[in-house]
Short mmCIF file of C-alpha atoms in Angstrom, two decimals:
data_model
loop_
_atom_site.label_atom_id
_atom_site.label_comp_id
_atom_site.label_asym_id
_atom_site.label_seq_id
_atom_site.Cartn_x
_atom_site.Cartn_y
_atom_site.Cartn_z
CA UNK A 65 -1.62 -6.05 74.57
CA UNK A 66 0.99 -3.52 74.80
CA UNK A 67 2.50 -2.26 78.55
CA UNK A 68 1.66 1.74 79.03
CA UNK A 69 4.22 3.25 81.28
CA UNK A 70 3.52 6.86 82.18
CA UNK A 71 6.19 8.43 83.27
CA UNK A 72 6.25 10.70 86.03
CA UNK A 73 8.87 12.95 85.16
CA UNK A 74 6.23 14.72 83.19
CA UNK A 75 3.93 14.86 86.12
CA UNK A 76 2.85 17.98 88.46
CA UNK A 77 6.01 17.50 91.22
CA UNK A 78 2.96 20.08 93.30
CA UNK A 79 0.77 17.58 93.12
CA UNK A 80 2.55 13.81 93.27
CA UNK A 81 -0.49 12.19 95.39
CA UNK A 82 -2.81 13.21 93.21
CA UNK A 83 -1.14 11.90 90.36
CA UNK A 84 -0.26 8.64 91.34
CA UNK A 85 -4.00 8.18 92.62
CA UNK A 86 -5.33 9.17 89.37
CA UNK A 87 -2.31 6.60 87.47
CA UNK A 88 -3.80 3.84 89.81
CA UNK A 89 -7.48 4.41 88.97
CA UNK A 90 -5.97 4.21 85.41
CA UNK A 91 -5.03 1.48 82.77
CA UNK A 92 -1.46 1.85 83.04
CA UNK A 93 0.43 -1.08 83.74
CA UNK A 94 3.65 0.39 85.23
CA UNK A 95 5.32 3.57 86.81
CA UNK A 96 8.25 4.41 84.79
CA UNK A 97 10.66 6.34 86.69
CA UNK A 98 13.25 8.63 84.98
CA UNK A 99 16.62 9.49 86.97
CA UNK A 100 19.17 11.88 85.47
CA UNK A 101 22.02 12.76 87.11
CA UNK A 102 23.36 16.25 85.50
CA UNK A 103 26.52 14.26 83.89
CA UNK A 104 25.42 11.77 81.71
CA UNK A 105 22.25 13.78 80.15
CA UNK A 106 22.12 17.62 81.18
CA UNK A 107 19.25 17.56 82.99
CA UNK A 108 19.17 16.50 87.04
CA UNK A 109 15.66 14.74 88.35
CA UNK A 110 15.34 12.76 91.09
CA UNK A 111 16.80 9.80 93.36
CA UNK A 112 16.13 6.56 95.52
CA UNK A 113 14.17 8.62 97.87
CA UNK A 114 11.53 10.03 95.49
CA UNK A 115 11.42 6.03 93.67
CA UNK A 116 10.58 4.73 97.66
CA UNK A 117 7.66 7.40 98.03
CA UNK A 118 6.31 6.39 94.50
CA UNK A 119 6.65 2.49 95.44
CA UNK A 120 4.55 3.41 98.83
CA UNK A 121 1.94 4.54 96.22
CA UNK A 122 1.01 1.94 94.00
CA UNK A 123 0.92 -1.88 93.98
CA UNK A 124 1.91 -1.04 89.58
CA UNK A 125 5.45 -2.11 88.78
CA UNK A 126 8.51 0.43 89.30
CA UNK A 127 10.33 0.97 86.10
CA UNK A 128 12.93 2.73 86.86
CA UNK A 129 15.33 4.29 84.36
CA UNK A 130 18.96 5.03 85.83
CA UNK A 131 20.60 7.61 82.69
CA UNK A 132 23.50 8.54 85.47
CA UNK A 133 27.17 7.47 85.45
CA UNK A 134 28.55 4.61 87.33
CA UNK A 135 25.12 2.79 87.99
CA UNK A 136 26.52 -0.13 89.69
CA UNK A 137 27.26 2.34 92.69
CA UNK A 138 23.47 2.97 93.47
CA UNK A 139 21.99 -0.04 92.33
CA UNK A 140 21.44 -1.26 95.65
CA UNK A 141 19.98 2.21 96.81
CA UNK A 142 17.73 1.37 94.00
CA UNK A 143 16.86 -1.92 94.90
CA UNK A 144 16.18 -0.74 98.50
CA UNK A 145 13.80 1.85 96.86
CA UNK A 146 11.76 -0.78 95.80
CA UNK A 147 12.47 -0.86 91.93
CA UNK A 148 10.83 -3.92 90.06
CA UNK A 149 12.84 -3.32 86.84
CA UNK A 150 16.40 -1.24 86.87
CA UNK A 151 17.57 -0.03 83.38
CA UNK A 152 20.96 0.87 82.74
CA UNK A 153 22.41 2.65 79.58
CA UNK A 154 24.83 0.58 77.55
CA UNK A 155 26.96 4.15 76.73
CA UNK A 156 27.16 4.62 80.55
CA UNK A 157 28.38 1.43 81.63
CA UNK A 158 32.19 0.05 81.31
CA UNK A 159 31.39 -3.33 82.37
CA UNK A 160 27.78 -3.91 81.01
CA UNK A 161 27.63 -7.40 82.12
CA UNK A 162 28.94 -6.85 85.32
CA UNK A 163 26.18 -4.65 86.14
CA UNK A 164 23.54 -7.02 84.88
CA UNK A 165 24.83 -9.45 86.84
CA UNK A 166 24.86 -6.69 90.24
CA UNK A 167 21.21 -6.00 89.38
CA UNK A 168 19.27 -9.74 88.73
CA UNK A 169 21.88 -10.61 92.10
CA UNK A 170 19.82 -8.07 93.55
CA UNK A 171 16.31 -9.47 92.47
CA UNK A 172 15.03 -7.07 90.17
CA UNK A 173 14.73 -7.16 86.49
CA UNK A 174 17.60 -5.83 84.42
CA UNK A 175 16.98 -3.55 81.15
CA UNK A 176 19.84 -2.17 78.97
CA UNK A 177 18.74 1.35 77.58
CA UNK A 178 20.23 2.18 73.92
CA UNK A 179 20.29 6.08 72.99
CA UNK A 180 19.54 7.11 69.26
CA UNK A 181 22.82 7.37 67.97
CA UNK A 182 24.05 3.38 69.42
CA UNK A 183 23.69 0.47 67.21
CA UNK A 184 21.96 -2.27 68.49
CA UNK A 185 25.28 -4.45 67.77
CA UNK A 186 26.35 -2.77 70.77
CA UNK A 187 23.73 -4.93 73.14
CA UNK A 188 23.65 -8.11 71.06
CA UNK A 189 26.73 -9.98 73.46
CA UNK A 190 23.98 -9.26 76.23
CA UNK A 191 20.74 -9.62 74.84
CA UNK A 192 20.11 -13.70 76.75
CA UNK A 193 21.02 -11.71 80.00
CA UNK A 194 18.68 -8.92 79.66
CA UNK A 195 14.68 -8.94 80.26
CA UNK A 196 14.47 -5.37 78.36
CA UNK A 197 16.10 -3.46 76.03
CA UNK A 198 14.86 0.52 76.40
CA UNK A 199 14.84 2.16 72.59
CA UNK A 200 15.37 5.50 73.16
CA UNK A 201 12.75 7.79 70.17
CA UNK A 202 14.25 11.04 71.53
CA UNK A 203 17.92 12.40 72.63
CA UNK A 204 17.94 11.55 76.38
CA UNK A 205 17.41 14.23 78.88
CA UNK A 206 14.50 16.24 78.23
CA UNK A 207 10.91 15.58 77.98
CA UNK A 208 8.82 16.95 75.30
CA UNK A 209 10.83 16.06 72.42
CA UNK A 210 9.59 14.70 68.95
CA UNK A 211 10.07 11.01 68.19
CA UNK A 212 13.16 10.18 66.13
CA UNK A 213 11.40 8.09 62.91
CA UNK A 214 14.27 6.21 62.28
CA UNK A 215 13.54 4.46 66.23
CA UNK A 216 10.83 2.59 63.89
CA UNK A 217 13.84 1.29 61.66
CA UNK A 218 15.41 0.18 65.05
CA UNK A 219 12.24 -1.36 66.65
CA UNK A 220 12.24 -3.59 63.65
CA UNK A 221 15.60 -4.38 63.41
CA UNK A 222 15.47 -5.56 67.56
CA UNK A 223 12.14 -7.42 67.09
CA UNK A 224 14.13 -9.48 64.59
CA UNK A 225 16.77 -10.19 67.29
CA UNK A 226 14.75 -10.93 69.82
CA UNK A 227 12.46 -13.76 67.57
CA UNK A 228 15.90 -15.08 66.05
CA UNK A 229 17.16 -16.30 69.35
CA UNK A 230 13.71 -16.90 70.82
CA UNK A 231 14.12 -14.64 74.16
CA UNK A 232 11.62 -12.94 76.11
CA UNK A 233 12.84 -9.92 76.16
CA UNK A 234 10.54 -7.09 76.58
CA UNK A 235 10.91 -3.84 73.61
CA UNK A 236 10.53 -0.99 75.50
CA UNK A 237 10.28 2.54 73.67
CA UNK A 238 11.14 6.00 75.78
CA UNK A 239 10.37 9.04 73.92
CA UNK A 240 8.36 10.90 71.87
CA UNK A 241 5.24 8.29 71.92
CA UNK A 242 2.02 10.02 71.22
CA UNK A 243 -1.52 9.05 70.07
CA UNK A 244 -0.86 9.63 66.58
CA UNK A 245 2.38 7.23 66.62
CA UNK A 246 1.45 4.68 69.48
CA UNK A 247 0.02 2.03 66.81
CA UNK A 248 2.95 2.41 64.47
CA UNK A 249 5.79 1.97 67.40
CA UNK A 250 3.30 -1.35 68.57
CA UNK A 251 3.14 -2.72 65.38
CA UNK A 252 6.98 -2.48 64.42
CA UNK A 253 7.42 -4.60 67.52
CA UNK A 254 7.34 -2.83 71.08
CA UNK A 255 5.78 -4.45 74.24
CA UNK A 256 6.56 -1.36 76.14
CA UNK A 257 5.02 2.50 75.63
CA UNK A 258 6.30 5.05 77.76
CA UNK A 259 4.20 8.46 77.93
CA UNK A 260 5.05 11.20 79.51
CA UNK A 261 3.86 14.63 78.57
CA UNK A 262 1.10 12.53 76.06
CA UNK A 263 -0.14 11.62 79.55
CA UNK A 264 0.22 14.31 82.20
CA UNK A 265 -0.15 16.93 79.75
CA UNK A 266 -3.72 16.07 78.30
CA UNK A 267 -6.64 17.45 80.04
CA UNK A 268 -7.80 13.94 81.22
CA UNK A 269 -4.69 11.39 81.93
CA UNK A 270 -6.88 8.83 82.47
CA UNK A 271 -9.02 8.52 79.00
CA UNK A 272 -5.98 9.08 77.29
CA UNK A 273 -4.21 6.25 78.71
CA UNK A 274 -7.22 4.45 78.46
CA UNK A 275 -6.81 6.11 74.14
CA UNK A 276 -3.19 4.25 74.16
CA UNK A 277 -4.51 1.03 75.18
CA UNK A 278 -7.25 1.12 72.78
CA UNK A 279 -4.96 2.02 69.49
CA UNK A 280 -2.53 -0.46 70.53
CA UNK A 281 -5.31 -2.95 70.46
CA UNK A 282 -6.50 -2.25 66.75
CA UNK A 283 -2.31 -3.51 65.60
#
């Protein structure tokens, strides 16, 4: 069965008790956490302190999804934070293995994030190091945004990978993941759906996470 990751970048910021309440009365298996840093996508979220408030909430695991510059310099902060899984973005690191290494050293799980435009060559030196590789299905930055169609082509393509050298390495995919496209993304190969504005957005969160789960489950 297919992980279901809200993420609470699409959640009311007024409201952030509520919301995590109502995420752990929920289905959802983890709490994906967005951080953008205003240089390497143009929008500017939130940091370590806001991931440690959301980790005080909820037993769920803490996905958290660095798209900033020079990760390896807050990994720790990270780490500190409380993050179960740290993703980095292959187009934002110099020395990708270096800060694979930085973050399992640290005890968390490491992901590798791959934006719409990257080839999946670009990971395949890391993939054995990795326990996720994040498919971005929209331009990172923004929420909101339609799903790219040729992330299907991609999902495929990294499936492939991932059976060939018989890893366990978890296809996440960020972006654009709806109701209407959930079953598709699942059955081209991801483990990993993260919601946002599907989620927070509908008039009840909970029955249509509990609507994600249950298309996933007719793939």
């Amino acid at each position: 069965m297919p992980i279901v990751a809200p993420s609470l970048l699409s959640a009311n910021f007024l409201n952030l008790e509520a919301e995590c309440r109502m995420l752990n009365k929920s289905e959802a298996d983890w709490y994906h956490l967005d951080v953008m840093d205003g240089r390497f996508v143009p929008n500017i979220s939130f940091g370590p302190m806001l991931v440690a408030f959301f980790r005080k909430a909820t037993s769920k695991t803490c996905d958290v999804h660095l798209m900033i510059e020079e990760p390896e310099r807050y990994a720790e902060m990270f780490h500190q934070a409380g993050a179960d899984i740290l993703t980095v973005h292959v187009e934002a690191c110099r020395h990708l293995h270096r800060n694979i290494q930085q973050i399992k050293n640290l005890g968390m799980k490491a992901g590798v994030a791959v934006n719409p435009h990257t080839p999946l060559s670009a990971i395949q030196e890391i993939l054995n190091e990795i326990d996720l590789v994040c498919l971005m299905g929209v331009n990172p930055g923004f929420g909101g945004q339609q799903f790219i169609p040729h992330t299907l082509h991609k999902i495929r393509q990294l499936r492939q990978m991932v059976a060939e050298r018989m890893l366990n390495v978890l296809i996440e995919v960020d972006g654009g993941v709806t109701l209407e496209n959930a079953a598709e993304i699942v059955s081209a190969g991801a483990d990993v759906l993260v919601a946002g504005n599907t989620v927070f957005r509908s008039p009840d969160p909970i029955k249509t996470i509990s609507a994600l789960k249950s298309v996933c489950l007719n793939v």
